[in-house]
Coordinates of C-alpha atoms and ligand atoms in Angstrom, one line a residue:
M1 CA 86.5 63.5 40.7
S2 CA 85.5 66.3 43.1
K3 CA 82.8 65.5 45.6
G4 CA 79.3 66.9 44.9
K5 CA 77.1 69.0 47.1
T6 CA 73.3 69.3 47.3
I7 CA 71.9 72.3 45.5
A8 CA 70.4 74.4 48.3
P9 CA 69.8 78.1 47.9
T10 CA 70.7 80.4 50.8
H11 CA 68.1 82.3 52.7
V12 CA 68.0 86.1 52.1
E13 CA 66.3 88.3 54.7
G14 CA 65.6 92.0 54.6
R15 CA 68.1 94.3 52.8
S16 CA 71.0 92.1 51.9
S17 CA 73.4 91.3 49.2
R18 CA 72.8 88.0 47.3
Q19 CA 76.6 87.5 47.1
A20 CA 78.7 87.4 50.3
H21 CA 81.5 89.9 50.4
A22 CA 80.3 91.9 47.4
D23 CA 77.8 94.5 46.5
L24 CA 76.9 95.4 50.1
P25 CA 73.7 97.4 50.5
A26 CA 74.6 101.1 50.6
G27 CA 75.7 102.3 54.0
T28 CA 76.1 98.9 55.5
Y29 CA 78.9 96.9 57.1
E30 CA 79.1 93.2 56.5
R31 CA 79.8 90.7 59.3
E32 CA 80.1 87.0 58.8
L33 CA 78.9 84.7 61.5
G34 CA 80.5 81.4 60.7
R35 CA 81.4 78.0 62.1
E36 CA 84.3 75.7 61.6
G37 CA 86.7 78.4 60.4
F38 CA 85.2 79.4 57.0
F39 CA 84.3 75.8 56.2
G40 CA 81.0 75.4 58.2
P41 CA 77.6 77.0 58.1
A42 CA 77.8 80.8 57.8
S43 CA 75.6 83.8 57.4
Q44 CA 76.4 87.4 56.4
M45 CA 74.8 90.2 58.4
Y46 CA 74.4 93.7 57.1
H47 CA 74.9 96.2 59.9
S48 CA 74.2 99.9 60.1
H49 CA 77.4 100.4 62.2
P50 CA 80.8 98.8 62.1
P51 CA 80.6 95.8 64.5
T52 CA 84.0 96.6 66.0
A53 CA 83.0 100.2 66.9
W54 CA 82.6 99.4 70.6
S55 CA 82.9 102.2 73.0
A56 CA 84.4 100.0 75.8
I57 CA 84.9 96.4 76.7
D58 CA 84.9 95.4 80.4
G59 CA 86.0 91.9 81.3
P60 CA 88.8 89.4 80.4
L61 CA 87.9 89.0 76.7
L62 CA 90.0 91.5 74.7
P63 CA 91.7 91.8 71.3
R64 CA 95.4 91.9 72.2
A65 CA 98.5 93.1 70.4
F66 CA 102.2 92.3 71.2
D67 CA 105.4 93.9 69.9
A68 CA 107.7 90.9 69.7
N69 CA 110.6 93.2 68.7
K70 CA 110.7 94.0 72.4
I71 CA 111.4 90.4 73.3
G72 CA 115.2 90.9 73.3
A73 CA 116.9 88.0 75.0
A74 CA 118.7 85.5 72.7
H75 CA 118.8 81.8 73.7
A76 CA 121.2 79.1 72.4
S77 CA 118.4 76.5 72.8
P78 CA 114.9 76.7 71.1
W79 CA 113.5 75.2 74.3
D80 CA 114.3 78.4 76.1
A81 CA 112.4 80.6 73.6
Q82 CA 109.9 83.1 74.9
R83 CA 106.5 81.5 74.9
I84 CA 103.8 83.9 73.8
L85 CA 100.6 81.8 73.4
S86 CA 99.8 78.1 74.0
N87 CA 97.2 75.5 74.6
A88 CA 97.2 71.7 74.8
H89 CA 97.8 71.4 71.1
V90 CA 100.3 74.2 70.2
N91 CA 103.1 76.2 71.6
F92 CA 103.7 79.5 69.8
S93 CA 107.0 81.1 70.8
L94 CA 109.5 83.8 69.5
W95 CA 113.0 82.6 69.5
R96 CA 116.1 84.7 69.1
L97 CA 119.3 83.0 68.3
D98 CA 122.7 84.8 68.1
G99 CA 125.3 82.6 66.3
A100 CA 125.3 78.8 66.7
M101 CA 123.1 76.7 68.9
A102 CA 125.0 75.3 71.8
D103 CA 123.6 71.8 71.4
L104 CA 121.4 69.7 69.1
A105 CA 117.7 69.9 69.7
R106 CA 115.0 67.2 69.4
S107 CA 111.3 67.3 70.2
G108 CA 109.6 64.2 71.6
D109 CA 106.4 66.3 71.9
G110 CA 105.5 66.7 68.3
D111 CA 106.5 68.3 65.0
V112 CA 108.3 71.7 65.1
L113 CA 107.6 74.4 62.6
L114 CA 110.1 77.3 62.3
F115 CA 109.3 80.5 60.5
I116 CA 112.5 82.6 60.0
H117 CA 111.4 86.2 60.5
E118 CA 114.9 87.7 60.4
G119 CA 118.3 86.4 59.6
A120 CA 119.9 83.5 57.7
G121 CA 122.0 80.5 58.6
E122 CA 122.7 76.8 58.1
L123 CA 120.5 74.0 59.5
Y124 CA 122.1 70.6 60.1
C125 CA 119.8 67.7 61.0
D126 CA 119.6 63.9 60.8
Y127 CA 118.8 64.2 57.1
G128 CA 121.6 66.5 56.1
H129 CA 122.3 70.2 55.5
L130 CA 119.9 73.0 54.5
S131 CA 120.6 76.7 54.1
I132 CA 117.8 78.8 55.6
R133 CA 116.9 82.5 55.2
D134 CA 114.2 85.0 56.2
G135 CA 110.7 84.0 55.0
D136 CA 111.4 80.3 55.2
Y137 CA 109.2 77.8 56.9
V138 CA 111.0 74.7 58.1
V139 CA 109.0 71.7 59.2
L140 CA 111.0 69.4 61.4
P141 CA 109.2 66.1 62.0
R142 CA 109.0 64.9 65.6
G143 CA 112.2 63.1 66.7
T144 CA 114.5 64.9 64.2
M145 CA 117.8 66.0 65.7
W146 CA 118.7 69.4 64.5
R147 CA 120.8 72.5 65.1
I148 CA 121.2 75.9 63.4
E149 CA 124.4 78.0 62.9
A150 CA 123.0 81.5 62.4
A151 CA 125.0 84.0 60.5
G152 CA 124.7 86.6 63.3
K153 CA 121.3 87.3 64.8
M154 CA 118.2 85.3 63.8
S155 CA 114.6 85.7 65.0
V156 CA 112.3 82.7 64.5
L157 CA 108.7 81.8 65.2
L158 CA 108.7 78.4 66.8
I159 CA 105.3 76.7 66.4
E160 CA 105.2 73.3 68.0
A161 CA 102.4 70.9 67.0
L162 CA 102.0 69.0 70.3
D163 CA 101.3 65.3 69.7
S164 CA 100.5 66.0 66.0
A165 CA 102.2 66.4 62.6
Y166 CA 102.1 69.1 60.0
Q167 CA 100.4 68.3 56.8
L168 CA 99.5 70.2 53.6
P169 CA 95.8 71.1 53.0
E170 CA 93.7 69.4 50.4
R171 CA 93.8 71.6 47.3
G172 CA 90.3 70.6 46.1
L173 CA 89.1 72.1 42.8
V174 CA 92.4 73.9 42.1
G175 CA 94.6 70.8 42.2
A176 CA 97.9 69.8 43.8
H177 CA 100.1 72.4 42.1
A178 CA 98.1 75.5 43.1
Q179 CA 99.6 77.9 45.7
F180 CA 102.9 76.2 45.4
D181 CA 104.1 73.2 43.5
P182 CA 105.4 70.5 45.9
A183 CA 108.6 70.6 43.8
V184 CA 109.5 73.9 45.5
L185 CA 109.8 72.2 48.9
D186 CA 113.5 71.9 49.6
I187 CA 114.9 69.0 51.7
P188 CA 118.2 68.7 53.5
T189 CA 121.1 67.0 51.6
I190 CA 124.1 65.0 52.6
D191 CA 126.7 67.4 51.1
D192 CA 130.2 68.5 51.9
A193 CA 129.1 71.0 54.6
F194 CA 127.2 68.2 56.3
R195 CA 130.1 65.8 56.1
A196 CA 132.5 68.5 57.4
Q197 CA 130.6 68.9 60.7
Q198 CA 130.8 65.2 61.5
G199 CA 133.4 63.6 63.7
D200 CA 134.5 63.0 67.3
G201 CA 134.0 65.4 70.1
D202 CA 131.5 66.1 72.9
W203 CA 128.0 66.6 71.6
R204 CA 124.7 66.9 73.6
V205 CA 121.1 66.6 72.4
A206 CA 118.5 68.7 74.3
V207 CA 115.5 66.3 74.0
K208 CA 112.1 67.8 75.0
R209 CA 109.4 65.5 76.1
R210 CA 106.3 66.6 78.0
G211 CA 107.8 70.1 78.2
E212 CA 110.9 69.0 80.1
V213 CA 114.4 68.9 78.6
S214 CA 116.8 66.0 79.1
M215 CA 120.4 66.1 77.8
V216 CA 121.7 63.1 76.0
S217 CA 125.6 63.2 75.6
Y218 CA 127.7 61.6 73.0
G219 CA 131.5 61.4 72.3
F220 CA 130.8 62.0 68.6
N221 CA 128.4 64.1 66.5
P222 CA 125.2 62.0 66.2
L223 CA 124.4 63.8 62.9
D224 CA 126.5 61.1 61.3
A225 CA 124.2 59.6 58.6
V226 CA 125.9 58.7 55.4
G227 CA 122.5 58.2 53.6
W228 CA 118.8 57.8 54.0
H229 CA 115.7 57.0 52.1
G230 CA 112.0 57.4 52.7
Y231 CA 109.2 60.0 52.7
L232 CA 109.4 61.4 56.2
M233 CA 111.8 64.4 56.2
P234 CA 112.1 68.0 57.0
V235 CA 111.0 70.5 54.3
R236 CA 111.6 74.1 53.6
L237 CA 109.1 76.4 52.0
N238 CA 109.7 80.2 51.5
W239 CA 106.7 82.5 51.3
R240 CA 108.2 83.9 48.0
D241 CA 107.3 80.5 46.4
I242 CA 103.6 80.8 47.4
R243 CA 101.4 81.9 44.5
P244 CA 98.2 82.9 46.4
L245 CA 94.8 82.0 45.3
M246 CA 92.7 85.1 44.5
S247 CA 89.6 86.1 42.6
P248 CA 89.3 89.5 40.9
R249 CA 85.6 89.6 41.9
Y250 CA 85.5 88.1 45.4
H251 CA 87.6 88.5 48.6
L252 CA 88.6 85.0 49.4
P253 CA 88.4 84.0 53.1
P254 CA 91.6 83.4 55.1
S255 CA 91.1 79.6 54.7
A256 CA 92.1 80.0 51.0
H257 CA 95.6 80.8 52.2
T258 CA 96.1 77.8 54.4
T259 CA 99.7 76.5 54.2
F260 CA 99.8 73.8 56.9
I261 CA 97.3 71.8 58.9
A262 CA 98.1 70.2 62.2
G263 CA 96.1 68.7 65.0
R264 CA 93.4 71.3 66.0
F265 CA 95.1 74.3 64.4
V266 CA 96.1 75.6 61.0
I267 CA 98.8 77.9 59.7
C268 CA 97.9 80.4 56.9
T269 CA 100.3 82.7 55.0
F270 CA 99.3 86.0 53.5
V271 CA 101.6 87.2 50.7
P272 CA 101.4 90.1 48.3
K273 CA 98.7 90.0 45.7
P274 CA 96.7 92.5 43.5
M275 CA 93.5 94.0 44.8
E276 CA 90.2 92.6 43.8
S277 CA 89.2 94.7 40.7
D278 CA 85.4 94.3 40.7
P279 CA 84.0 97.7 41.9
G280 CA 81.5 95.9 44.2
A281 CA 83.9 93.4 45.7
L282 CA 85.3 93.9 49.2
R283 CA 89.1 94.5 49.2
V284 CA 89.6 94.4 53.0
P285 CA 88.8 91.4 55.2
F286 CA 85.1 91.3 56.1
F287 CA 84.2 91.7 59.7
H288 CA 83.7 88.3 61.2
N289 CA 82.8 86.2 64.2
N290 CA 84.8 83.0 63.4
D291 CA 83.9 81.8 66.9
D292 CA 85.1 78.3 66.7
Y293 CA 88.7 79.5 66.4
D294 CA 91.2 81.8 68.3
E295 CA 93.3 83.8 65.8
V296 CA 96.9 84.9 66.0
L297 CA 98.4 87.0 63.2
F298 CA 102.2 87.6 63.0
Y299 CA 103.3 90.5 60.8
H300 CA 106.4 89.5 58.9
G301 CA 106.8 92.4 56.4
G302 CA 105.1 94.8 54.1
N303 CA 102.3 97.1 54.9
Y304 CA 99.3 95.3 56.3
F305 CA 96.1 97.2 55.5
G306 CA 97.6 100.5 56.6
R307 CA 97.5 99.5 60.3
D308 CA 98.8 102.3 62.5
H309 CA 101.2 101.3 65.2
I310 CA 101.5 97.7 64.1
G311 CA 104.4 96.7 61.8
P312 CA 106.8 93.8 61.2
G313 CA 107.6 91.8 64.3
W314 CA 104.2 92.5 65.9
L315 CA 101.4 90.0 66.5
T316 CA 97.8 90.3 67.3
F317 CA 95.6 87.9 69.2
H318 CA 91.8 87.8 68.5
P319 CA 90.1 85.3 70.8
A320 CA 86.8 83.7 69.8
G321 CA 83.8 85.6 71.0
L322 CA 84.8 89.0 69.8
T323 CA 84.1 90.3 66.3
H324 CA 87.1 91.4 64.4
G325 CA 87.7 93.2 61.2
P326 CA 89.3 96.1 59.4
H327 CA 90.5 99.2 61.1
P328 CA 88.9 102.5 60.2
K329 CA 91.7 103.6 57.9
A330 CA 91.7 100.4 55.9
L331 CA 87.9 100.4 55.6
A332 CA 88.0 104.0 54.4
A333 CA 90.6 103.2 51.7
D334 CA 88.7 100.2 50.3
P335 CA 86.1 101.7 47.9
G336 CA 87.6 102.3 44.5
N337 CA 91.1 101.1 45.5
V338 CA 91.2 98.7 42.6
D339 CA 94.7 99.5 41.5
G340 CA 96.2 99.0 44.9
K341 CA 98.0 95.9 46.2
H342 CA 97.7 93.8 49.2
D343 CA 101.4 93.9 50.1
G344 CA 101.5 92.6 53.7
I345 CA 103.2 89.3 54.5
A346 CA 101.9 87.6 57.6
V347 CA 101.7 84.2 59.3
M348 CA 98.4 83.3 60.8
L349 CA 97.7 80.7 63.5
D350 CA 94.1 79.7 63.9
T351 CA 93.4 77.3 66.8
R352 CA 90.3 75.3 67.5
D353 CA 90.9 75.5 71.3
A354 CA 91.3 78.6 73.4
L355 CA 94.9 80.0 73.7
D356 CA 96.5 81.2 76.9
V357 CA 98.8 84.2 76.9
A358 CA 102.1 83.5 78.6
P359 CA 103.7 86.0 81.1
L360 CA 105.6 88.4 78.9
P361 CA 108.3 91.1 79.6
D362 CA 107.0 94.5 80.4
G363 CA 106.2 96.7 77.4
V364 CA 105.6 93.8 75.0
E365 CA 101.8 94.1 75.1
W366 CA 100.2 97.2 73.6
L367 CA 97.4 97.7 76.1
D368 CA 95.5 100.3 74.0
Y369 CA 94.9 97.9 71.1
V370 CA 91.3 97.5 72.2
N371 CA 90.7 101.2 71.4
S372 CA 92.3 101.1 68.0
W373 CA 89.1 100.6 66.1
K374 CA 87.8 104.0 67.2
G375 CA 87.5 106.6 64.5
Y376 CA 85.1 104.9 62.0
L377 CA 82.8 107.8 62.3
E378 CA 85.5 110.3 61.3
T379 CA 86.9 108.2 58.5
D380 CA 84.1 106.2 57.0
G381 CA 82.6 109.2 55.2
Ligands
FE2_401 FE1 89.8 86.2 61.7

């Protein structure tokens, strides 16, 4: 049975809606001030001006945007991937692979999550063989030996859960088969392709522990299992198999789209879905100060709320402390757009601890992103 909750009405002060994210008082902009990433105490504030309509920000705290398409160098090892953001609990990198990995890889630092942004190929690991394609997540449990033979060029988000493991979120009221049925998770198999790559020869395993790589050499391919059983294994999930939760009358918070949970961070996936149809419901994300979390959004495909300048392969970083929310064009298009569609596909990383931006090649960061919310007064009519 689902756990109960005390009946406790919410305080309403001044001119306010009685329902969050719907029926906003005329001429107002809603901002949510919340804790614990949409799960904790929260209030909605009704402002006379868009909360992101700042005229300037002086200081180190800035919304930032990066064009990962400009990270060009390919690496035969995932451990040489371009780090973009990190903290003590997660490494978030963009990895380009051209052809086959030179060696096997293994992380002693924690689980590895791959998200295939572009390309396709074959993954071989301790557990067998798995074909992979764009839009796939692949969870590789800590300690798994693996390698990829890409069919040409592949670009991959590499999200390392340092000292933790990826799990699925509790589904609560909607049950275990909502969003995706666990039966759609693919696992590697010991098939002919797997057996064909076994045999003698010189093989090396690039083992990463505490951020340092050691090479372990063998005179045979150590992916030599003839069988296995158990319930620890890599899994593959493609975003096309995610059936997103939605309400026609209420814009659900990002937490409704949580795909994986790890130690002190979550991964959410935004996939195409219809617009909310209730005339009074918000259709764009509400402005929010979700100040217990730093937020990273990677744009995989589709058109994400009509953002100018930002397209597939870009990522944005919104550190805790700054309000974020829809850009002027998206906000202007919201009212009455009931027949539209949310057609963006994006991967979100929300971290409980502050992220550091790694040194990046020149031109990757779009330095004018902080000014991209200007223009509400021209477009909000
Ligand atoms: Fe956010």
